[in-house]
Short mmCIF file of C-alpha atoms and ligand atoms in Angstrom, two decimals:
data_model
loop_
_atom_site.label_atom_id
_atom_site.label_comp_id
_atom_site.label_asym_id
_atom_site.label_seq_id
_atom_site.Cartn_x
_atom_site.Cartn_y
_atom_site.Cartn_z
CA MET G 15 -10.92 3.19 -14.35
CA VAL G 16 -9.01 5.88 -15.66
CA PRO G 17 -7.03 6.24 -19.16
CA THR G 18 -3.49 6.09 -17.85
CA ALA G 19 -1.14 5.03 -15.02
CA ASP G 20 -0.38 8.71 -14.36
CA GLU G 21 -4.02 9.38 -13.88
CA THR G 22 -4.37 6.72 -11.45
CA CYS G 23 -1.60 7.88 -9.29
CA LEU G 24 -3.12 11.62 -9.42
CA ARG G 25 -6.58 10.54 -8.34
CA ALA G 26 -5.15 8.54 -5.58
CA ALA G 27 -2.99 11.34 -4.33
CA ARG G 28 -6.13 13.60 -4.31
CA ILE G 29 -7.84 11.27 -2.12
CA VAL G 30 -4.92 11.00 0.46
CA SER G 31 -4.62 14.82 0.54
CA ARG G 32 -8.36 15.36 0.75
CA LEU G 33 -8.25 13.07 3.59
CA LEU G 34 -5.32 14.98 5.20
CA ARG G 35 -6.94 18.36 4.98
CA ALA G 36 -10.09 17.13 6.18
CA LYS G 37 -8.39 15.10 9.14
CA PRO G 38 -4.83 16.17 9.76
CA GLU G 39 -4.28 13.63 12.41
CA ALA G 40 -5.22 10.78 10.06
CA ALA G 41 -3.54 7.46 10.21
CA LEU G 42 -2.28 6.21 6.99
CA ALA G 43 -1.09 2.54 5.96
CA LEU G 44 1.41 3.13 3.11
CA PRO G 45 2.88 0.69 0.68
CA THR G 46 6.21 0.25 -1.23
CA GLY G 47 6.64 -0.83 -4.58
CA SER G 48 6.73 0.95 -7.98
CA THR G 49 2.96 1.49 -7.94
CA PRO G 50 2.81 4.23 -5.30
CA ARG G 51 5.93 6.11 -6.70
CA ALA G 52 3.97 8.82 -8.40
CA ILE G 53 1.51 9.09 -5.84
CA TYR G 54 4.18 10.09 -3.37
CA ALA G 55 5.89 12.35 -5.77
CA GLU G 56 2.39 14.17 -6.25
CA LEU G 57 2.02 14.50 -2.26
CA VAL G 58 5.59 15.81 -2.16
CA ARG G 59 4.63 18.29 -4.86
CA GLN G 60 1.49 19.40 -2.88
CA HIS G 61 3.47 19.56 0.35
CA ARG G 62 5.86 21.86 -1.56
CA ASP G 63 3.52 23.86 -3.53
CA GLU G 64 0.16 23.70 -1.80
CA GLY G 65 0.89 23.46 1.86
CA LEU G 66 -0.32 19.97 2.41
CA SER G 67 1.00 19.00 5.90
CA PHE G 68 1.74 15.71 7.35
CA ALA G 69 2.70 17.23 10.69
CA ARG G 70 -0.23 15.69 12.81
CA ALA G 71 -0.58 12.63 10.54
CA THR G 72 0.87 8.98 11.47
CA ALA G 73 2.29 6.63 8.88
CA PHE G 74 2.40 2.89 9.22
CA ASN G 75 4.34 1.06 6.62
CA LEU G 76 2.50 -2.01 5.50
CA ASP G 77 5.37 -4.35 5.66
CA GLU G 78 9.21 -4.92 6.23
CA TYR G 79 11.81 -7.83 5.34
CA VAL G 80 12.88 -9.87 8.18
CA GLY G 81 16.61 -9.52 9.37
CA ILE G 82 17.72 -6.48 7.27
CA ARG G 83 18.77 -3.43 9.02
CA PRO G 84 16.50 -0.21 9.01
CA ASP G 85 18.40 1.68 6.40
CA HIS G 86 19.24 -1.14 4.13
CA PRO G 87 18.67 0.29 0.65
CA GLY G 88 16.42 -2.86 -0.34
CA GLY G 89 14.06 -2.21 2.64
CA PHE G 90 10.80 -0.64 2.81
CA ARG G 91 11.51 1.67 5.64
CA ARG G 92 14.27 3.23 3.57
CA ALA G 93 12.13 3.15 0.38
CA LEU G 94 9.15 5.23 2.19
CA GLN G 95 11.78 7.30 3.73
CA GLU G 96 13.25 8.23 0.24
CA ALA G 97 10.01 8.58 -1.49
CA LEU G 98 8.02 10.35 0.85
CA TYR G 99 8.94 11.10 4.51
CA ARG G 100 12.12 13.01 3.87
CA HIS G 101 10.53 15.13 1.67
CA VAL G 102 7.47 16.15 3.90
CA ASP G 103 6.84 17.46 7.49
CA LEU G 104 5.96 14.12 9.06
CA PRO G 105 7.70 14.01 12.40
CA ASP G 106 9.98 10.70 12.69
CA ALA G 107 8.28 9.39 15.63
CA GLN G 108 4.96 9.25 13.64
CA ALA G 109 6.43 7.24 10.89
CA HIS G 110 6.16 3.60 12.02
CA ALA G 111 7.35 0.33 10.45
CA PRO G 112 7.24 -3.24 11.41
CA ASP G 113 10.53 -4.27 13.31
CA GLY G 114 12.00 -6.86 11.03
CA GLN G 115 15.08 -6.87 13.12
CA ALA G 116 13.46 -7.47 16.46
CA ALA G 117 14.76 -10.36 18.80
CA ASP G 118 11.07 -11.28 19.37
CA LEU G 119 9.07 -10.87 15.95
CA ALA G 120 5.86 -11.96 17.51
CA ASP G 121 6.05 -9.21 20.02
CA ALA G 122 7.11 -6.73 17.25
CA CYS G 123 3.97 -7.62 15.29
CA ALA G 124 1.71 -7.30 18.52
CA ARG G 125 3.44 -3.93 19.22
CA TYR G 126 2.71 -2.89 15.70
CA GLU G 127 -1.15 -3.78 16.09
CA ALA G 128 -1.12 -1.77 19.24
CA ALA G 129 0.49 1.18 17.87
CA ILE G 130 -2.10 1.29 15.01
CA VAL G 131 -4.88 1.20 17.69
CA ALA G 132 -3.05 3.90 19.82
CA ALA G 133 -3.14 6.13 16.59
CA GLY G 134 -6.86 5.75 16.76
CA GLY G 135 -7.11 2.99 14.09
CA LEU G 136 -6.22 3.43 10.27
CA ASP G 137 -8.08 5.87 8.42
CA LEU G 138 -6.77 4.89 5.15
CA ALA G 139 -4.95 1.85 3.89
CA LEU G 140 -3.38 2.83 0.40
CA LEU G 141 -2.48 -0.58 -1.26
CA GLY G 142 -0.61 -1.76 -4.30
CA LEU G 143 -1.49 -5.10 -5.74
CA GLY G 144 0.89 -8.12 -6.40
CA ILE G 145 0.51 -9.96 -9.82
CA ASP G 146 -0.63 -13.18 -7.81
CA GLY G 147 -3.19 -10.81 -5.96
CA HIS G 148 -1.27 -10.23 -2.78
CA ILE G 149 -1.75 -7.01 -0.84
CA ALA G 150 1.23 -5.81 1.49
CA PHE G 151 3.02 -9.12 2.00
CA ASN G 152 -0.22 -11.33 2.49
CA GLU G 153 0.88 -13.96 0.09
CA PRO G 154 -1.81 -16.41 -1.36
CA THR G 155 -3.64 -18.37 1.22
CA SER G 156 -3.33 -15.55 3.75
CA SER G 157 -6.10 -15.82 6.37
CA PHE G 158 -8.78 -12.92 5.98
CA GLY G 159 -8.64 -13.04 9.58
CA SER G 160 -4.71 -12.12 9.81
CA ARG G 161 -3.16 -9.48 11.88
CA THR G 162 0.54 -8.31 11.57
CA ARG G 163 2.80 -11.21 11.60
CA LEU G 164 5.63 -13.00 9.90
CA LYS G 165 5.06 -14.29 6.21
CA THR G 166 7.31 -16.35 4.26
CA LEU G 167 7.66 -15.02 0.54
CA THR G 168 6.67 -16.88 -2.52
CA ASP G 169 9.38 -17.17 -5.12
CA GLU G 170 7.63 -15.14 -7.37
CA THR G 171 7.31 -12.09 -4.97
CA ARG G 172 11.06 -12.49 -4.21
CA ALA G 173 11.84 -12.42 -8.01
CA ALA G 174 9.39 -9.16 -8.34
CA ASN G 175 11.32 -7.57 -5.58
CA ARG G 176 15.00 -8.57 -6.77
CA PRO G 177 15.52 -5.32 -8.57
CA MET G 178 15.46 -3.42 -5.34
CA PHE G 179 18.25 -5.58 -4.07
CA ALA G 180 20.21 -5.55 -7.29
CA GLY G 181 24.05 -5.29 -6.62
CA LEU G 182 23.34 -5.26 -3.04
CA ALA G 183 24.65 -8.96 -2.17
CA VAL G 184 26.38 -8.72 1.26
CA SER G 185 27.20 -12.37 2.05
CA GLY G 186 29.48 -13.38 -0.52
CA ALA G 187 29.40 -14.72 -4.31
CA GLY G 188 26.23 -16.34 -5.44
CA ALA G 189 24.35 -15.22 -1.98
CA GLU G 190 20.67 -14.66 -2.54
CA PRO G 191 20.15 -11.11 -1.03
CA VAL G 192 16.22 -11.04 -0.96
CA PRO G 193 15.03 -12.16 2.37
CA HIS G 194 12.68 -14.96 2.40
CA HIS G 195 10.48 -13.57 5.36
CA ALA G 196 8.88 -10.36 6.07
CA LEU G 197 6.74 -8.81 8.57
CA THR G 198 3.28 -7.66 7.15
CA VAL G 199 0.15 -6.04 8.42
CA GLY G 200 -2.76 -8.58 8.03
CA ILE G 201 -5.73 -8.77 5.90
CA ALA G 202 -7.90 -8.22 8.90
CA THR G 203 -5.61 -5.15 9.80
CA ILE G 204 -6.21 -3.69 6.23
CA LEU G 205 -9.92 -4.56 6.68
CA SER G 206 -10.22 -2.59 9.77
CA ALA G 207 -8.98 0.72 7.95
CA ARG G 208 -11.87 3.12 7.47
CA ARG G 209 -11.30 3.15 3.87
CA CYS G 210 -8.96 1.17 1.47
CA LEU G 211 -7.56 2.51 -1.64
CA LEU G 212 -6.06 0.17 -4.07
CA VAL G 213 -4.09 1.38 -7.10
CA ALA G 214 -2.91 -0.95 -9.83
CA PHE G 215 -1.87 -0.16 -13.45
CA GLY G 216 -0.42 -2.13 -16.48
CA ALA G 217 -1.49 -5.19 -18.23
CA ALA G 218 0.57 -7.48 -15.74
CA LYS G 219 -1.91 -6.77 -13.13
CA ALA G 220 -4.93 -7.44 -15.40
CA SER G 221 -5.52 -10.85 -14.13
CA ALA G 222 -5.20 -10.03 -10.41
CA VAL G 223 -7.53 -7.12 -10.68
CA ALA G 224 -10.19 -9.14 -12.37
CA LYS G 225 -9.87 -11.96 -9.64
CA MET G 226 -9.89 -9.19 -6.83
CA VAL G 227 -13.03 -7.31 -8.13
CA GLU G 228 -15.14 -10.12 -9.84
CA GLY G 229 -13.62 -13.31 -8.63
CA PRO G 230 -14.84 -15.38 -5.57
CA LEU G 231 -13.74 -14.46 -2.10
CA ALA G 232 -10.68 -16.57 -1.78
CA ALA G 233 -7.38 -16.90 0.36
CA LEU G 234 -5.68 -17.84 -2.83
CA VAL G 235 -6.52 -14.07 -3.84
CA PRO G 236 -5.78 -11.94 -0.77
CA ALA G 237 -7.06 -8.76 -2.31
CA SER G 238 -10.31 -10.28 -2.89
CA ALA G 239 -10.83 -9.77 0.92
CA LEU G 240 -11.60 -6.09 -0.07
CA GLN G 241 -15.02 -7.14 -1.55
CA LEU G 242 -15.87 -7.34 2.24
CA HIS G 243 -14.90 -3.68 2.88
CA PRO G 244 -17.60 -0.97 3.40
CA HIS G 245 -15.57 1.67 1.43
CA ALA G 246 -12.97 0.23 -0.63
CA THR G 247 -11.94 2.21 -3.90
CA VAL G 248 -9.94 0.54 -6.83
CA ILE G 249 -8.34 2.75 -9.16
CA VAL G 250 -7.14 1.10 -12.44
CA ASP G 251 -6.01 2.14 -15.80
CA GLU G 252 -7.17 0.75 -19.07
CA ALA G 253 -4.59 -1.99 -19.24
CA ALA G 254 -5.29 -3.32 -15.67
CA ALA G 255 -8.97 -3.08 -16.40
CA GLU G 256 -8.91 -5.36 -19.50
CA GLY G 257 -9.90 -8.49 -17.78
CA LEU G 258 -13.26 -7.08 -15.91
CA ALA G 259 -16.21 -8.47 -17.10
CA LEU G 260 -18.51 -5.45 -15.82
CA ARG G 261 -16.14 -2.62 -17.15
CA SER G 262 -18.84 -0.77 -18.80
CA TYR G 263 -21.08 -0.82 -15.70
CA TYR G 264 -17.89 0.48 -13.49
CA ASP G 265 -17.80 3.29 -16.13
CA ALA G 266 -21.30 4.19 -15.62
CA VAL G 267 -21.02 4.16 -11.95
CA ALA G 268 -18.16 6.40 -11.91
CA ALA G 269 -19.73 8.80 -14.65
CA SER G 270 -22.92 9.23 -12.62
CA LYS G 271 -21.63 9.37 -9.06
CA PRO G 272 -23.33 12.12 -6.97
CA ALA G 273 -21.27 15.07 -6.47
CA TRP G 274 -21.23 14.39 -2.79
CA GLN G 275 -19.68 11.00 -3.31
CA ARG G 276 -16.76 12.24 -5.54
CA ASP G 277 -13.50 12.93 -3.69
CA ASP G 278 -10.88 12.39 -6.28
C1 LIG Q 22 5.25 -5.89 -2.91
C2 LIG Q 22 4.78 -5.05 -1.70
C3 LIG Q 22 3.23 -4.74 -2.04
C4 LIG Q 22 2.98 -4.23 -3.44
C5 LIG Q 22 3.36 -5.31 -4.23
C6 LIG Q 22 3.37 -4.69 -5.78
O1 LIG Q 22 5.11 -7.12 -2.79
N1 LIG Q 22 4.95 -5.86 -0.29
O2 LIG Q 22 2.91 -3.91 -0.97
O3 LIG Q 22 1.83 -3.81 -3.51
O4 LIG Q 22 4.93 -5.63 -4.14
O5 LIG Q 22 4.45 -3.93 -6.11
P1 LIG Q 22 4.36 -3.15 -7.49
O6 LIG Q 22 3.64 -1.79 -7.03
O7 LIG Q 22 5.92 -2.68 -7.64
O8 LIG Q 22 3.80 -3.81 -8.55
#
């Protein structure tokens, strides 16, 4: 736990950049949403000012809406392009996203899993957290054994993502522009990453954080699957940590971490 949202993002960016410096060919799974914005801004700054390179890295977007064109302003491919890719030296061919426009979506999902394997597997899955406990677009009741596949989005998730589609209605008055479906890496795909790094800040995330960290393993709280991961790091601010029963223990663990375990 760290005091502020800004600090959660700085810590997370430091973990990503340390990985890239130690393993320049690392494969990263990357989220969209408001949470990672400052993380990407810091990585862009480190690229500009400190020579951080993505030239040999591979990036896999965690998810994408079904049926929107790749450059759609509300889409996740575009969001990551704008927030990170176009500001760093990641070659276009090494920036992957699920193909939500594919004629055969099941095949597109299988190809995405194969591309992750071909890249050597994910070294790091960077994750945000939905207020209902979802990770990527693995909505509540997603299987812990799931791989990249089609998911139907909940009304809550579509409402949360509506601002990104504001003013973008394309199919006439009264049309609802937020898609109902997305392709998302699965929970098993995320758990297969060598490391998972989840960032959450703000009071709206406190309940999901508590359920993720201290609640029972439950398909209803997809992020609780991270309890099964051998190397999962959760970085939260004070507000998001509010519901944690063992908060003072986590602070003690962080304060007394041996130097060799520190990487943030
Ligand atoms: C979306 C994304 C997730 C993201 C979540 C939280 O549903 N598919 O990857 O973690 O929203 O978004 P935010 O960071 O804006 O709270």
